Short mmCIF file of C-alpha atoms in Angstrom, two decimals:
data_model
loop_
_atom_site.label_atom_id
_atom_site.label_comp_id
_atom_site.label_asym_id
_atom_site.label_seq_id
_atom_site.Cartn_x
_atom_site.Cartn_y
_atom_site.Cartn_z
CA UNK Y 19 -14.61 -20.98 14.64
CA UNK Y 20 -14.42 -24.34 16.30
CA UNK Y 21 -16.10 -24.70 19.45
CA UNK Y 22 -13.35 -25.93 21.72
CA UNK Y 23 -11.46 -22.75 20.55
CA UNK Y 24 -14.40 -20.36 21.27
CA UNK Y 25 -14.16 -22.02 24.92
CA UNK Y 26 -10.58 -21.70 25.10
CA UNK Y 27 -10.68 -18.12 24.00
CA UNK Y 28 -13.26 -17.32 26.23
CA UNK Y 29 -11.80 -18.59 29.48
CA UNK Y 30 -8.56 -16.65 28.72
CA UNK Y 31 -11.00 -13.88 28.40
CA UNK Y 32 -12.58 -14.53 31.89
CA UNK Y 33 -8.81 -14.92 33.17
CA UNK Y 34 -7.85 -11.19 31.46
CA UNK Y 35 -11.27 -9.64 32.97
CA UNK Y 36 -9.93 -10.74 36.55
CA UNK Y 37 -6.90 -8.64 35.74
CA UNK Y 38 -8.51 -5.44 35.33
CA UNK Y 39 -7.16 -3.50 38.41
CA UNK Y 40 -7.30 0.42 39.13
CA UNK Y 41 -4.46 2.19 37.16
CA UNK Y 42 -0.74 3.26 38.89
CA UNK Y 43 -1.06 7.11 39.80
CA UNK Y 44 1.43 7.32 36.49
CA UNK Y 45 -1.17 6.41 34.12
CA UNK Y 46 -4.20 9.15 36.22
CA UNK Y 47 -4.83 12.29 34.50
CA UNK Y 48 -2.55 15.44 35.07
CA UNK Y 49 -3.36 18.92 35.98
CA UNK Y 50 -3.41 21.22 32.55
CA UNK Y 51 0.30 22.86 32.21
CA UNK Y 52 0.02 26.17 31.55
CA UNK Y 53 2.83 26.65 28.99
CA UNK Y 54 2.62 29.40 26.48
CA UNK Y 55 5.21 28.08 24.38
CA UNK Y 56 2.52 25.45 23.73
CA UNK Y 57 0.53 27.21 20.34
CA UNK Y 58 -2.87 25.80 20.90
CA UNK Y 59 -4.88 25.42 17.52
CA UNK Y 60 -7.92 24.00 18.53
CA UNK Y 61 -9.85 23.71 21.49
CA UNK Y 62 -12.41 20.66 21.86
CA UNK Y 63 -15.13 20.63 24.40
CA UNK Y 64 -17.30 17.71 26.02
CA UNK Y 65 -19.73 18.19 23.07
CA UNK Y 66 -16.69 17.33 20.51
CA UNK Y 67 -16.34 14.23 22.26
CA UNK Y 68 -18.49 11.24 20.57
CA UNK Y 69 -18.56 8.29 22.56
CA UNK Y 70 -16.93 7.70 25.55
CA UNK Y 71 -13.45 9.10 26.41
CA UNK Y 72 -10.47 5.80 26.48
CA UNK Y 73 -6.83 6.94 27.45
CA UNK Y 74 -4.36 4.73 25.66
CA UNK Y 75 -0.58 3.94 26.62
CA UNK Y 76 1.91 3.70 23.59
CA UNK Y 77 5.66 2.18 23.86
CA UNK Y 78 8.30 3.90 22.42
CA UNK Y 79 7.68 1.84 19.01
CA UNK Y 80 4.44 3.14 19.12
CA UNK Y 81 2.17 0.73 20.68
CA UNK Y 82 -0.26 0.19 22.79
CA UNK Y 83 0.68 -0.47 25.96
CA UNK Y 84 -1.82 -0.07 28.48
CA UNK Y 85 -5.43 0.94 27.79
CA UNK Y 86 -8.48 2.42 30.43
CA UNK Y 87 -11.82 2.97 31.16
CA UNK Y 88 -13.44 4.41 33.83
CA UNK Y 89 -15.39 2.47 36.38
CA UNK Y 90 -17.52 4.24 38.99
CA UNK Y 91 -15.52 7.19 39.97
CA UNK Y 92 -12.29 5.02 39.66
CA UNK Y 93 -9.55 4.57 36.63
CA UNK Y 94 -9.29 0.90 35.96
CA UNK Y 95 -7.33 -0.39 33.19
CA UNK Y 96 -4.59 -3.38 31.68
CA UNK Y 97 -1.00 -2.36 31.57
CA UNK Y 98 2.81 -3.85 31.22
CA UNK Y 99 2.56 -7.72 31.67
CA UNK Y 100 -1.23 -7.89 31.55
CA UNK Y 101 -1.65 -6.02 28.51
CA UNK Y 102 0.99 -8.20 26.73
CA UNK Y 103 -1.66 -11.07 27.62
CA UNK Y 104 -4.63 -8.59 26.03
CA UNK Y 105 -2.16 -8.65 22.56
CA UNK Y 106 -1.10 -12.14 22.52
CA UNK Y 107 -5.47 -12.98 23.04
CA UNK Y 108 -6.11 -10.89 20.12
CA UNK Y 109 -3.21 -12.55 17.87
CA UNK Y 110 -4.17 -16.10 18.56
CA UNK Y 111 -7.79 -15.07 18.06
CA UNK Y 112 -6.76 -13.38 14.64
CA UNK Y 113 -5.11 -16.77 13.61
CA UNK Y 114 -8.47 -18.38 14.43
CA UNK Y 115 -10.31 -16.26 12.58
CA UNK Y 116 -11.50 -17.77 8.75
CA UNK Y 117 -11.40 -16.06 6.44
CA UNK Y 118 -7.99 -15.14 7.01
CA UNK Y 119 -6.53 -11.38 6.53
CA UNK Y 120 -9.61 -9.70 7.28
CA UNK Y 121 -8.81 -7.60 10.31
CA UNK Y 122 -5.64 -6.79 12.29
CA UNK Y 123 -4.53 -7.40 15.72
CA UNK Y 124 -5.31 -3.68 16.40
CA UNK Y 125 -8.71 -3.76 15.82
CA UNK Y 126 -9.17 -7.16 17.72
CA UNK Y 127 -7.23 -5.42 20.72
CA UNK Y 128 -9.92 -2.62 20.69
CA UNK Y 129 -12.51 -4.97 19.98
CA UNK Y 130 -11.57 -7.58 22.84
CA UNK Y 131 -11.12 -4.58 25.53
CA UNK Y 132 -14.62 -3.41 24.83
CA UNK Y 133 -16.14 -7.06 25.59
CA UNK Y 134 -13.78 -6.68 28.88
CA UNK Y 135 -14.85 -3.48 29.91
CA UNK Y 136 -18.83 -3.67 29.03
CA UNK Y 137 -18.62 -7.25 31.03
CA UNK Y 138 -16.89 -5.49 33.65
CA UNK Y 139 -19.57 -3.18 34.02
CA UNK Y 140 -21.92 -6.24 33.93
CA UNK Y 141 -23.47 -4.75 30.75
CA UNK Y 142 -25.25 -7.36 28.94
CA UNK Y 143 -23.29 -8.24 26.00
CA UNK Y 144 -22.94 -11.42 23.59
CA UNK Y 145 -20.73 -13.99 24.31
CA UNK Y 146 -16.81 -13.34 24.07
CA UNK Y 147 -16.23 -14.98 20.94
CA UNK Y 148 -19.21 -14.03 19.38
CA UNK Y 149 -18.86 -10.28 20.61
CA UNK Y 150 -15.77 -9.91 19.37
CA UNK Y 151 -16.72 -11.52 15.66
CA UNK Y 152 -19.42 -9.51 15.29
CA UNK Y 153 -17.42 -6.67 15.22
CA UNK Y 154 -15.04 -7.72 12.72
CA UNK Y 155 -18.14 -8.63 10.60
CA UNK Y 156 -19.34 -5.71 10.91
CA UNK Y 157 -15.89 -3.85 10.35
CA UNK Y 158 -15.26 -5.36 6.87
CA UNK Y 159 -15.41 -4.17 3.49
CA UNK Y 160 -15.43 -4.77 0.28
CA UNK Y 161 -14.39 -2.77 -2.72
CA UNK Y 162 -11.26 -0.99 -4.04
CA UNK Y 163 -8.58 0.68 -1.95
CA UNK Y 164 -7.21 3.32 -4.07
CA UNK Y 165 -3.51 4.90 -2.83
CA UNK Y 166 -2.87 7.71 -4.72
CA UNK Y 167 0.86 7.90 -6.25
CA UNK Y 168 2.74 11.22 -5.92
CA UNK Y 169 4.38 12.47 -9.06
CA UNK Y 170 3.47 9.75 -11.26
CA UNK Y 171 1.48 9.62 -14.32
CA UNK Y 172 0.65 7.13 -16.62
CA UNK Y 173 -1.06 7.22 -20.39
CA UNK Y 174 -3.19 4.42 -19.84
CA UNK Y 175 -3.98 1.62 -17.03
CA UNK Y 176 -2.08 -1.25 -16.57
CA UNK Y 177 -1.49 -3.96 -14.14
CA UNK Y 178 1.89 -5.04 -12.65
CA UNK Y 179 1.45 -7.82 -9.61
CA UNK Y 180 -1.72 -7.73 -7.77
CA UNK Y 181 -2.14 -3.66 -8.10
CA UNK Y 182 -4.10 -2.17 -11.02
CA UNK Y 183 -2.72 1.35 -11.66
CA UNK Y 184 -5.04 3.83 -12.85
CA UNK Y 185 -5.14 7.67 -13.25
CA UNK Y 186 -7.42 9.69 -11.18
CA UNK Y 187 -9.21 11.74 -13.52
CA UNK Y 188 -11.20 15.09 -13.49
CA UNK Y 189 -14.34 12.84 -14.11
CA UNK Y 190 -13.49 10.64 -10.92
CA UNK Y 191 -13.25 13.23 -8.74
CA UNK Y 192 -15.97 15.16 -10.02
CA UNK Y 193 -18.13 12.14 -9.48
CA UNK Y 194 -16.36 12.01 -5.87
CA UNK Y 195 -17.67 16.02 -5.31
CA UNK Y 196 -21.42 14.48 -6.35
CA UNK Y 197 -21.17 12.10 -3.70
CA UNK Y 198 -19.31 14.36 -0.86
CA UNK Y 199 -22.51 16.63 -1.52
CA UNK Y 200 -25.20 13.80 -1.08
CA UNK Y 201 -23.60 11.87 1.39
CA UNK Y 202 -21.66 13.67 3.66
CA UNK Y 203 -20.32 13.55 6.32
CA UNK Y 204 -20.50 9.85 6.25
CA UNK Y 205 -17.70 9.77 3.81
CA UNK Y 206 -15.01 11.09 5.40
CA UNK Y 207 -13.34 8.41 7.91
CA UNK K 26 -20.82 23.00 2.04
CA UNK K 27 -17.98 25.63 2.10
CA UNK K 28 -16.06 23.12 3.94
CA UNK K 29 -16.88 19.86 1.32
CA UNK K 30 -15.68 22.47 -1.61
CA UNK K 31 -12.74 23.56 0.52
CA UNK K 32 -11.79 19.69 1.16
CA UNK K 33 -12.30 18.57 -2.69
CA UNK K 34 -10.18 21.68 -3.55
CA UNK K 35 -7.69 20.48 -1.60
CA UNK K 36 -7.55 17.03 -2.45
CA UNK K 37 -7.70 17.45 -6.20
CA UNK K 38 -4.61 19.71 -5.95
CA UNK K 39 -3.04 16.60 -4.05
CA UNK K 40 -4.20 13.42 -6.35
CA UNK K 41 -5.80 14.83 -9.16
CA UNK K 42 -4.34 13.44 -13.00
CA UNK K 43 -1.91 11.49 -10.61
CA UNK K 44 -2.23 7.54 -10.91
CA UNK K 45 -3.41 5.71 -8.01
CA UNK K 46 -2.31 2.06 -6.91
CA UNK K 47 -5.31 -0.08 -6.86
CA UNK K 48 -5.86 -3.49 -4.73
CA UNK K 49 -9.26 -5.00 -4.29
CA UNK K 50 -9.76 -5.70 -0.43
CA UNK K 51 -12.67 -7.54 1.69
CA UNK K 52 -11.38 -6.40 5.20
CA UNK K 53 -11.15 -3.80 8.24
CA UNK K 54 -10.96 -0.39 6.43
CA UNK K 55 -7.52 -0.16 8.83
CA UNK K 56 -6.22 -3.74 7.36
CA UNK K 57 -7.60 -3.23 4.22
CA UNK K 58 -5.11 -0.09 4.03
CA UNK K 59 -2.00 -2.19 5.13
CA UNK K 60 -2.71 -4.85 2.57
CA UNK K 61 -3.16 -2.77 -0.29
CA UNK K 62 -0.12 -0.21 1.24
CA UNK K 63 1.88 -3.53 1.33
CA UNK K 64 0.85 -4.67 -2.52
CA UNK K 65 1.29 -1.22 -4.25
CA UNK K 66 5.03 -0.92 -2.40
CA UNK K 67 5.74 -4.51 -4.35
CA UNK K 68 4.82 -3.11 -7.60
CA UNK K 69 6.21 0.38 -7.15
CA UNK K 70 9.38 -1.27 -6.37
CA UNK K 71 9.73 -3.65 -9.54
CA UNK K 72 8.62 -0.97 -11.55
CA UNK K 73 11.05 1.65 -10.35
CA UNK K 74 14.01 -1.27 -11.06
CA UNK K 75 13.23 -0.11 -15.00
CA UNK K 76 12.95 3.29 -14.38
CA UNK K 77 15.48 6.15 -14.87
CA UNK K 78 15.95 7.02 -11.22
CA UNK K 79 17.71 3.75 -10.25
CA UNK K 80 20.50 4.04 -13.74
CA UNK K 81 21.21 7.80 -12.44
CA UNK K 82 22.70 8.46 -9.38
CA UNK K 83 21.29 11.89 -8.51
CA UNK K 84 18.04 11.63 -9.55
CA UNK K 85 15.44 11.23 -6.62
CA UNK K 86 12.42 9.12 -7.33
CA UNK K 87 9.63 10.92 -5.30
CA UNK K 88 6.81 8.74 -6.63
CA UNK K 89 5.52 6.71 -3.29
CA UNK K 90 1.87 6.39 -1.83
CA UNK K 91 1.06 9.77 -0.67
CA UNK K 92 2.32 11.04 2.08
CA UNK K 93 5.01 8.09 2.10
CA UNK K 94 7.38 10.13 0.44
CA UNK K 95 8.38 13.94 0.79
CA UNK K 96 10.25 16.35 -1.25
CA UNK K 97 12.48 18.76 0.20
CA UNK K 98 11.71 22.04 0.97
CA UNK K 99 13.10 24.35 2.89
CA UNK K 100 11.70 27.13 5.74
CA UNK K 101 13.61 29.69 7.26
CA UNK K 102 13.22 32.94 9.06
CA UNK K 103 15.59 35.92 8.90
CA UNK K 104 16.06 37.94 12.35
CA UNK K 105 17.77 40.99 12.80
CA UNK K 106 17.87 42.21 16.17
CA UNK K 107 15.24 39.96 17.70
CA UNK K 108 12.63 40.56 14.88
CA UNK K 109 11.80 37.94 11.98
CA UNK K 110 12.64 40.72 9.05
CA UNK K 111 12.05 37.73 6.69
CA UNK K 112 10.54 34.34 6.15
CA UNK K 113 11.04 31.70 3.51
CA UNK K 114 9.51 28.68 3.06
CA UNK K 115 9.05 26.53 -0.16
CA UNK K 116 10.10 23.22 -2.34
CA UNK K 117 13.65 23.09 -3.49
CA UNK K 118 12.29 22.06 -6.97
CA UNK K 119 15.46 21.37 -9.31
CA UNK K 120 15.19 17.80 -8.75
CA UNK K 121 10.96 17.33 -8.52
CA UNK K 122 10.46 15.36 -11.97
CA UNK K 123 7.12 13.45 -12.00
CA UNK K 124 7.68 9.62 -13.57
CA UNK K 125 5.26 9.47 -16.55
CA UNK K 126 4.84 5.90 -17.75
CA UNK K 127 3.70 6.12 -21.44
CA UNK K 128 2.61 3.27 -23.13
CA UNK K 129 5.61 2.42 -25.19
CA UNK K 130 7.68 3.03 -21.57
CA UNK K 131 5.45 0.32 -20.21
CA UNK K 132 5.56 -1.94 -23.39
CA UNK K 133 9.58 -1.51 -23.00
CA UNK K 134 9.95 -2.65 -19.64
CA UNK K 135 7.67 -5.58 -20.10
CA UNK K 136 9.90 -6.94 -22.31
CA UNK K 137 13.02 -6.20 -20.39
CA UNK K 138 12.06 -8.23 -17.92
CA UNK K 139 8.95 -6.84 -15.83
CA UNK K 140 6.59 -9.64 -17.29
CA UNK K 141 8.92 -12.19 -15.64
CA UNK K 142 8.63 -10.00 -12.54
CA UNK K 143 4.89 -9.56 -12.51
CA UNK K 144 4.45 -13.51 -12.75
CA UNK K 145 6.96 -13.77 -9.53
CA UNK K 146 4.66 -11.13 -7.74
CA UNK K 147 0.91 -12.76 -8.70
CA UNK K 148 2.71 -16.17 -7.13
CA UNK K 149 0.89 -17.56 -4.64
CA UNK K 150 4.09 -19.37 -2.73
CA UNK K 151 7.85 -18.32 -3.50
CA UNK K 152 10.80 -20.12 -3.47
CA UNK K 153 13.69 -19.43 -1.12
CA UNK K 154 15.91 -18.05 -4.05
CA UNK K 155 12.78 -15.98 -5.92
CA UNK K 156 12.23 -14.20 -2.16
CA UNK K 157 15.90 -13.35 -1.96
CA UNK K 158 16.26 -11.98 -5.30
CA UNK K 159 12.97 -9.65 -4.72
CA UNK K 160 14.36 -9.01 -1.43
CA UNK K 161 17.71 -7.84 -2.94
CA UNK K 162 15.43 -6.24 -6.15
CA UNK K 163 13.38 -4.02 -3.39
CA UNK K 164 16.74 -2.35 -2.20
CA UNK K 165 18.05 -1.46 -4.87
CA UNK K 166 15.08 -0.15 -5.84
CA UNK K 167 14.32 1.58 -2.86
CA UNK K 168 17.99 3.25 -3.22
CA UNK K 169 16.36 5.29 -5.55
CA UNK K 170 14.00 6.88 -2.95
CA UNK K 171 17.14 7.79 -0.85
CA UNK K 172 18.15 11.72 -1.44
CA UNK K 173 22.17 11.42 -0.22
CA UNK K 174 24.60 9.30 -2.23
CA UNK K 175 26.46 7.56 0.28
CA UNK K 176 22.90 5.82 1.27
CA UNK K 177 22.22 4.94 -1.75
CA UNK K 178 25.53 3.33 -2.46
CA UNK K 179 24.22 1.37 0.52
CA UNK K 180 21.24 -0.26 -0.27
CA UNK K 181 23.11 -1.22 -3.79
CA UNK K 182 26.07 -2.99 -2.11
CA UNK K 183 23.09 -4.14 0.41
CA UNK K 184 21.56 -5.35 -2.40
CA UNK K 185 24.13 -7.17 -4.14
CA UNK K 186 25.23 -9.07 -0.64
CA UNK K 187 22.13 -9.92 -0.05
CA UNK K 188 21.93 -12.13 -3.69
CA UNK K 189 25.72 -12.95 -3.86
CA UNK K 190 27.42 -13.34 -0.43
CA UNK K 191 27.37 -16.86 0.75
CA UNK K 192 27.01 -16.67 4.53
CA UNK K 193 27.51 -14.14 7.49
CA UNK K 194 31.23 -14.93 7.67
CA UNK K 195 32.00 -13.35 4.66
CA UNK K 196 33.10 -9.86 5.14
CA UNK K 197 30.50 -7.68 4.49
CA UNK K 198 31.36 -4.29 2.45
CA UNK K 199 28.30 -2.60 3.24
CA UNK K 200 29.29 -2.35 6.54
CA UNK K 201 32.69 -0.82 6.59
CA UNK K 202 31.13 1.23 3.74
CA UNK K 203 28.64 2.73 6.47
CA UNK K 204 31.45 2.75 8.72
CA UNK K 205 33.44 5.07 6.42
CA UNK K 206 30.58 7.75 5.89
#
């Protein structure tokens, strides 16, 4: 990434950090409601947790649209107009970003709030831009993405575009089992 | 382990001798889903155009990434005087017909036009006209996917006015056709 953007993203950064503000009483938590219409399946305890606990806000398109963390004993945050900014920083920075199509604006959102709220803990942490690249470097992948096709079979493999279609055999997913055994629970995202 | 056998049970009911769309990805695990989500749609789509779901109006195409695409089913309970005397749940299978692409099926549609289709797909940059016919191309494939007639009979006329209409001044059919249902 060219330096003068690196600056530019990381003042905008510096400008979002100054933003973080304790949260409108709407977005606190709420006492438990006791409703028994509710059917409650499963019931996860502070040890269930893994990491630290981060309410999220979605719109009514689904999303995000304010996010938290708690500071002290307080519930500070980015919501409405400020967390517009916190999107339209992680879509420029995505645009910046070579190679292109590597990571979505999602994951730079996350990403981008977690350099905001370690360096508003005064945690030491890399720089912005190299914070938040990190992460996607460490995010990516490489291999195949298989997306299994409901009712649809096909005698042999073929290609048609950029997608290779190929049937999932007995062998694959017995070779899948091996692995689950060895390796799990690593596998399962 | 009783859970690992549990989960492989379960998933080889689910994708097991099914075929798979497959995309080679360097990205986010998250991204890496939406691209290759976004590429196997594309190819489902042009292949469906040949298939036997989009010459018959009744018959439901149900092949879609998994979990993209449902088939009915029904549940139900019975209650006589306050109690559930009965429950009912289950598919309504009459219409559940996999799509099995044999090789001569595949050899067929090659030549009817699926080649030219595959070449438009692999292109790197589209023209105007090419993105407009796979735009209209996707619909009426996708009418396929639809399990009530009168949307169906939309995305075709959808479909149509997307490739032969000339502007939005035109009167659009589709439109007092969705008006009328």
């Amino acid at each position: 990434m060219h330096p003068a953007a690196r600056a530019n993203f990381k003042n905008r950064a510096v400008a979002l950090k100054s933003l973080i503000s304790a949260m409108p009483d709407s977005f606190l938590p709420k006492p438990e409601r006791d409703d028994p219409n509710i059917p409650i399946v499963a019931t996860l305890n502070e040890e269930d947790i893994v990491g630290e606990f981060e309410p999220s806000w979605t719109d009514a398109e689904g999303i995000i649209s304010a996010r938290t963390f708690k500071m002290e004993d307080h519930v500070v945050g980015l919501h409405g107009a400020d967390h517009d900014e916190l999107r339209r920083l992680a879509e420029d920075f995505q645009k910046a970003l070579r190679p292109e199509d590597v990571v979505g604006t999602a994951f730079l959102e996350g990403a981008i709030f977690e350099w905001l709220k370690r360096s508003t803990r005064s945690e030491s942490i890399a720089g912005f831009a190299d914070f938040v690249i990190g992460k996607v470097e460490s995010s990516v992948i490489e291999g195949e993405i298989w997306l299994p096709i409901s009712f649809l079979r096909i005698q042999s493999p073929f290609s048609v575009g950029r997608v290779e279609f190929r049937l999932i055999t007995k062998g694959f997913m017995d070779d899948y089992e091996a692995n689950l055994n060895r390796a799990c629970p690593a596998m399962l995202m | 382990m009783k859970g690992i056998n549990e989960h492989i049970k379960r998933r080889r009911t689910k994708i097991q001798n099914t075929a798979a769309g497959v995309v080679l990805c360097a990205a986010e695990p998250k991204y890496a889903f939406q691209i290759a989500l976004e590429q196997v749609e594309k190819s489902l789509s042009v292949m469906r155009f040949f298939s036997r779901f989009c010459i018959h109006p009744t018959s439901i195409c149900f092949s879609a990434p998994i979990e993209k695409q449902h088939p009915d089913g029904h549940l139900y309970l019975i209650v006589r005087e306050g109690r559930v005397v009965q429950e009912s749940a289950g598919f309504s299978g009459g219409k559940l017909r996999s799509w099995n692409i044999s090789n001569a099926d595949q050899k067929d549609n090659w030549k009817s036009g699926l080649a030219i289709l595959d070449y438009l797909l692999k292109k790197e940059s589209r023209t105007d006209y090419e993105e407009t016919l796979f735009g209209a191309l996707d619909l009426y494939s996708n009418s396929a996917l639809s399990k009530r007639i009168p949307d169906r009979l939309t995305y075709l006329l959808i479909a149509l006015e997307t490739l032969f209409l000339k502007d939005q001044s035109e009167d659009h059919l589709c439109q007092r056709h969705r008006c009328f249902f």
